[in-house]
Tab-separated table of C-alpha atoms in Angstrom:
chain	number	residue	atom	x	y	z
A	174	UNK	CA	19.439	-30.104	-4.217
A	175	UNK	CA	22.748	-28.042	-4.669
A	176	UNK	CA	25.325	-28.177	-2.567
A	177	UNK	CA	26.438	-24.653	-1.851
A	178	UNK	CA	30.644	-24.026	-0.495
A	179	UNK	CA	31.307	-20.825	1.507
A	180	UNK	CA	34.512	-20.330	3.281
A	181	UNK	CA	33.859	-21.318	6.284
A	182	UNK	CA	36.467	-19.588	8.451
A	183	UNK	CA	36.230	-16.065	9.035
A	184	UNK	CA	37.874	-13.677	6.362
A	185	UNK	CA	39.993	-11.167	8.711
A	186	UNK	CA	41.373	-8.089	6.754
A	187	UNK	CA	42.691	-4.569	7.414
A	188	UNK	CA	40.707	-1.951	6.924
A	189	UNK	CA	41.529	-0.324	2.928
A	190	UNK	CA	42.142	-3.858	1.796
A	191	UNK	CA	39.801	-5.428	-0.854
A	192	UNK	CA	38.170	-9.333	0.598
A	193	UNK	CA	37.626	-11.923	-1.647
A	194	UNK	CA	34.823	-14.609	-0.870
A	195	UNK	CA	34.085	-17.621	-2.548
A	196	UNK	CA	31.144	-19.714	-3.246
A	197	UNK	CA	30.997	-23.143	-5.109
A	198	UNK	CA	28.094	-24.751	-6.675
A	199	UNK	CA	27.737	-28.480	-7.355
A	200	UNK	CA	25.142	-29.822	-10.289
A	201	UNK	CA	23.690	-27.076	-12.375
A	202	UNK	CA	24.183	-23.536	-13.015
A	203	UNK	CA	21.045	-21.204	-11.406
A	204	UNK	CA	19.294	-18.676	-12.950
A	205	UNK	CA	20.552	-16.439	-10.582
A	206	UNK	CA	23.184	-16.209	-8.012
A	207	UNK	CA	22.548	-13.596	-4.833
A	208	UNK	CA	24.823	-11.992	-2.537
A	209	UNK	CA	23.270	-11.197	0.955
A	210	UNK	CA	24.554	-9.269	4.293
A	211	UNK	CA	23.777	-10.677	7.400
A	212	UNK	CA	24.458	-9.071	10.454
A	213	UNK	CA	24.125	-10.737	14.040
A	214	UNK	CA	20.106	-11.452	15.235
A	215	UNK	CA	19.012	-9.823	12.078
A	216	UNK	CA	17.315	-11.022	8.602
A	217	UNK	CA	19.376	-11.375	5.428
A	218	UNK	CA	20.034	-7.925	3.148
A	219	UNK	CA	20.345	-8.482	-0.115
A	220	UNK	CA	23.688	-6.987	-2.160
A	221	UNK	CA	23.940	-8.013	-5.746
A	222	UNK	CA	22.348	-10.525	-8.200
A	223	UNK	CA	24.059	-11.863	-10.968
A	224	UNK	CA	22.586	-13.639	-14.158
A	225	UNK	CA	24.100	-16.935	-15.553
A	226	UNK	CA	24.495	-15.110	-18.806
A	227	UNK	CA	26.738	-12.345	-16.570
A	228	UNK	CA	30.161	-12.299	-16.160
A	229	UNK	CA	30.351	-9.495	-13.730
A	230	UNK	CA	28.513	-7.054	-12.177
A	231	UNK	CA	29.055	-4.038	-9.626
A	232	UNK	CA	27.755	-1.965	-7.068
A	233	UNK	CA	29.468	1.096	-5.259
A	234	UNK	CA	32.647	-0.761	-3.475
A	235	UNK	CA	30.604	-4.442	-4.187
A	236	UNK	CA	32.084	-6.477	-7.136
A	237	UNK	CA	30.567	-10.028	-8.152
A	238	UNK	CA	31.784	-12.395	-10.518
A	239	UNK	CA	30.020	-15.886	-12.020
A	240	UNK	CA	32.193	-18.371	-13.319
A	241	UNK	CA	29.330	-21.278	-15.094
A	242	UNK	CA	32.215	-23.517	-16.144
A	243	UNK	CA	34.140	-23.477	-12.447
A	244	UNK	CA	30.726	-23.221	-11.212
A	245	UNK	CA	31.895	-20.418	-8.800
A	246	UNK	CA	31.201	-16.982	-7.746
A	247	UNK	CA	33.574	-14.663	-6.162
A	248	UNK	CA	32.301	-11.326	-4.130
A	249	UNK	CA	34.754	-8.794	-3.499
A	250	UNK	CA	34.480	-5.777	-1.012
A	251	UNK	CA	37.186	-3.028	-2.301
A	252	UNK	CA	38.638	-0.754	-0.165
A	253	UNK	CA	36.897	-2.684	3.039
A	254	UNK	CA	35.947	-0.738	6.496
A	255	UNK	CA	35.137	-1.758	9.289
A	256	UNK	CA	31.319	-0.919	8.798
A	257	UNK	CA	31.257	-4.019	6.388
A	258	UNK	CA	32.106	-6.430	9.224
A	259	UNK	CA	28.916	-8.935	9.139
A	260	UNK	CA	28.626	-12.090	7.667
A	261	UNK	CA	28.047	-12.692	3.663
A	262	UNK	CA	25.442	-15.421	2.291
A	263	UNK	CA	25.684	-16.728	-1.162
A	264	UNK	CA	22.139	-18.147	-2.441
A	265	UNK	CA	21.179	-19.837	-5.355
A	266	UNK	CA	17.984	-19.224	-7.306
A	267	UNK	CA	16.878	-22.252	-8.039
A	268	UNK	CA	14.467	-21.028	-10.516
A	269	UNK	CA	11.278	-21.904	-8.620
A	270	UNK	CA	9.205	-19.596	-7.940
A	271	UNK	CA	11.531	-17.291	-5.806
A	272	UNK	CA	12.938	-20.015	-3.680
A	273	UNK	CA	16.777	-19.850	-2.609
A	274	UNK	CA	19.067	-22.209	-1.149
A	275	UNK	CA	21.465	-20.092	0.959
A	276	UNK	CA	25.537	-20.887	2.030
A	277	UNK	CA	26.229	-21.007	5.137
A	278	UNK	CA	28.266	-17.866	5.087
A	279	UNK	CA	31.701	-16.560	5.704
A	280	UNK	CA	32.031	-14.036	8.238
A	281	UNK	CA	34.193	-10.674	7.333
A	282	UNK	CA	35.993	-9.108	10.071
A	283	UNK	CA	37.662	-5.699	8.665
A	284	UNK	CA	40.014	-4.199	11.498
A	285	UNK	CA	40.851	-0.292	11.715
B	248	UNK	CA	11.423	3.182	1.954
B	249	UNK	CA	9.196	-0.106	2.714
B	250	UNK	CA	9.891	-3.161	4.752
B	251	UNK	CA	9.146	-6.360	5.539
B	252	UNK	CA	7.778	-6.391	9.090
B	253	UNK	CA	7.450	-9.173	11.645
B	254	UNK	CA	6.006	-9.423	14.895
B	255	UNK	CA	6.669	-10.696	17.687
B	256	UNK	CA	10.003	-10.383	17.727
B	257	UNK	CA	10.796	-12.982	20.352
B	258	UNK	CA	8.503	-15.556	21.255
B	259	UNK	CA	8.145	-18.409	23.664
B	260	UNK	CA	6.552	-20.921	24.340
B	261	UNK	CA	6.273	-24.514	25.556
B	262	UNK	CA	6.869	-27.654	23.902
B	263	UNK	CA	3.354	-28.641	22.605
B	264	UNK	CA	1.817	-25.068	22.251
B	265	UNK	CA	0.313	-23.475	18.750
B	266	UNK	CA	2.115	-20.632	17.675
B	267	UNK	CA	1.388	-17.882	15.143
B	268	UNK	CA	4.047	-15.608	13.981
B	269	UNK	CA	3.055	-12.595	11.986
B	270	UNK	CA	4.472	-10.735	9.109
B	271	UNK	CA	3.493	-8.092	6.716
B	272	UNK	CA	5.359	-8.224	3.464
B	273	UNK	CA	5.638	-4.844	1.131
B	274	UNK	CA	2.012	-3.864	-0.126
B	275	UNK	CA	2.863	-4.208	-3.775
B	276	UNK	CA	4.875	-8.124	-3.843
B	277	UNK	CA	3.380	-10.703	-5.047
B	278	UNK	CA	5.630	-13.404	-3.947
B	279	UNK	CA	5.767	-14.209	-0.559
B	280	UNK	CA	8.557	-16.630	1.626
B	281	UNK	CA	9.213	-17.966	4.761
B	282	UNK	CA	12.540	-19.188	5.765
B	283	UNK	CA	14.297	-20.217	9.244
B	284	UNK	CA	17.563	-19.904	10.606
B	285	UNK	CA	18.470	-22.362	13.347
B	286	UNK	CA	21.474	-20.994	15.572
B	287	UNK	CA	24.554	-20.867	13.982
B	288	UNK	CA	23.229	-22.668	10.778
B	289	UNK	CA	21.909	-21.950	7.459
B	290	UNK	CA	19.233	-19.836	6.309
B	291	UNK	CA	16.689	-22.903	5.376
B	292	UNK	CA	13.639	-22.451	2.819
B	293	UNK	CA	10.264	-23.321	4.243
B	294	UNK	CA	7.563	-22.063	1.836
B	295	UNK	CA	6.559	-19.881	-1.192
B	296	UNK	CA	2.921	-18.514	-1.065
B	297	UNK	CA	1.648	-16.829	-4.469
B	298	UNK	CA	-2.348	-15.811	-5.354
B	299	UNK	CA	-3.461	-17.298	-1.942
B	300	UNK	CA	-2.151	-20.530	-1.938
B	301	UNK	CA	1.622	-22.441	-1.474
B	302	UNK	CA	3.432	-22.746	-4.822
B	303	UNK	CA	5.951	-24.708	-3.227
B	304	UNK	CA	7.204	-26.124	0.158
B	305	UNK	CA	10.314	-27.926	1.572
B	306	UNK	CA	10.648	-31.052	3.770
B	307	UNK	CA	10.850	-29.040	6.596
B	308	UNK	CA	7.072	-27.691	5.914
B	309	UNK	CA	5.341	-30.358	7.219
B	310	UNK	CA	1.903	-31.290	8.388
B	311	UNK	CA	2.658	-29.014	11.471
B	312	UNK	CA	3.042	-26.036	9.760
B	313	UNK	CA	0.635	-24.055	7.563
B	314	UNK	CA	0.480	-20.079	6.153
B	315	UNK	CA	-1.892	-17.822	5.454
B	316	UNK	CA	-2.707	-14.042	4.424
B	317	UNK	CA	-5.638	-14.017	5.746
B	318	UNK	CA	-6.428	-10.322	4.803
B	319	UNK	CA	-4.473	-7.605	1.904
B	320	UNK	CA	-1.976	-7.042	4.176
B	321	UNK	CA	-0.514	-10.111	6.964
B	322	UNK	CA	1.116	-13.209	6.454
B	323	UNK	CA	1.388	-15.670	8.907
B	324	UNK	CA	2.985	-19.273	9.874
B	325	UNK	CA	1.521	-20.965	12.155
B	326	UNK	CA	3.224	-24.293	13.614
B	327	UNK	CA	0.697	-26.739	15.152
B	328	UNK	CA	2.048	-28.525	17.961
B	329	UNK	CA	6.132	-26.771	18.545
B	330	UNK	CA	9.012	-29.138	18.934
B	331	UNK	CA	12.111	-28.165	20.833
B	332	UNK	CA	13.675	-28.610	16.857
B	333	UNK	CA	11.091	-25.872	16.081
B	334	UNK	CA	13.413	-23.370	17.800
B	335	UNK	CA	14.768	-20.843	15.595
B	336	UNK	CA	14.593	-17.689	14.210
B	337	UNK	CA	11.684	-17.339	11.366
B	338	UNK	CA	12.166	-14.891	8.515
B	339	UNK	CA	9.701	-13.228	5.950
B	340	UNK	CA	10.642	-12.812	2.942
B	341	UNK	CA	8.558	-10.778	-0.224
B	342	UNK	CA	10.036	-10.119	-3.875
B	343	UNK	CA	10.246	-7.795	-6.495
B	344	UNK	CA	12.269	-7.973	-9.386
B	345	UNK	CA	14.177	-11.173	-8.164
B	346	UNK	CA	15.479	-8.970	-5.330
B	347	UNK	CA	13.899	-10.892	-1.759
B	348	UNK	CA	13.451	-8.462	0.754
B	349	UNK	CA	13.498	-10.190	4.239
B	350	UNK	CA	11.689	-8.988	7.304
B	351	UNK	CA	13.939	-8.397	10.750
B	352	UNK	CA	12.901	-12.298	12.137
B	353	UNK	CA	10.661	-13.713	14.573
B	354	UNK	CA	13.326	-15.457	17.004
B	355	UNK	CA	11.098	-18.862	18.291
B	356	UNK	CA	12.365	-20.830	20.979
B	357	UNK	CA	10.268	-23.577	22.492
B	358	UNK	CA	11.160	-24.805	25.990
């Protein structure tokens, strides 16, 4: 299976500033890549999805990228508050039948 | 807007016991998932259900475990025989359009 690289300390940023969050892929590009929300005791929310054919896509304040050659995707929350505090999951579709392998996550903290 | 629904929402129960945790996934998915979360770890894949039957399952799936919709509308997992490993929280998952949409969690823990 992939191995999947999140940042795994906690991303803390001012509120107004934009985070940055990395994932890393090993082995072979997915079919998709996923962006999720996860907030404490509660199940994943899903963001963004990007295609392998897709450099870049965006939603509201939400911006994803997908590198296939660096095998990397960066998420980045513009003009953060403090609402967005929770932690971010990158997953892989692996291309079978749904199923996605999930980072481990990297925890935003955005401060007033 | 719909949602993936689970109940319970916290369950116990003893180290040996059969338990069923319940979900109803959107009424027009096809595709339906369960995952688990173990405390401070990933979110793990367990199973993919499609037409009735599992189209595929991880290592974790094992003879202990089985789903089911048994009618149009519920989806369950039901471990066997619960380990204290078994403790966890349990997710639902259903898709449309490559977007999962995952149910609020079943949080298992086994004593």
């Amino acid at each position: 299976s992939q191995k999947i690289e999140q940042n795994s300390e906690a991303l803390n940023i001012q509120e107004g500033k934009t985070a940055t969050l990395t994932c890393n892929y090993t082995n072979y590009s997915p079919a998709y890549l996923q962006w999720y929300r996860q907030d404490p005791g509660r199940g994943p929310v899903f963001l963004l999805l990007i295609r392998e054919n897709e450099k870049e896509k965006r939603k509201e304040r939400l911006k994803v990228t997908f590198d296939t050659t660096l095998k990397q995707s960066l998420f980045h929350i513009t003009a953060s508050q403090p609402a967005d505090s929770a932690t971010y999951l990158c997953a892989l579709d692996l291309g079978s039948w749904g199923k996605l392998q999930f980072g481990a996550g990297t925890q935003v903290v955005v401060t007033p | 807007e719909p949602e993936v629904t689970q109940t319970p929402s916290h369950q116990v129960t003893q180290m040996g016991q059969e338990v069923i945790l319940r979900c109803v996934p959107i009424s027009n998915h096809l595709y339906f998932y369960w995952y688990r979360q173990i405390l401070g770890q990933k979110v793990e894949f367990l199973v993919s259900f499609y037409n009735n039957e599992i189209s595929e399952k991880s290592e974790i799936f094992d003879d202990q475990f089985s789903v089911e919709r048994p009618d149009g509308s519920n989806f369950t997992l039901k471990i066997r025989s619960t380990k204290l490993e078994d403790s966890a929280m349990y997710f639902c998952a259903s898709i449309y359009d490559n977007e999962q949409f995952f149910g609020p969690g079943t949080r298992l823990t086994v004593l």
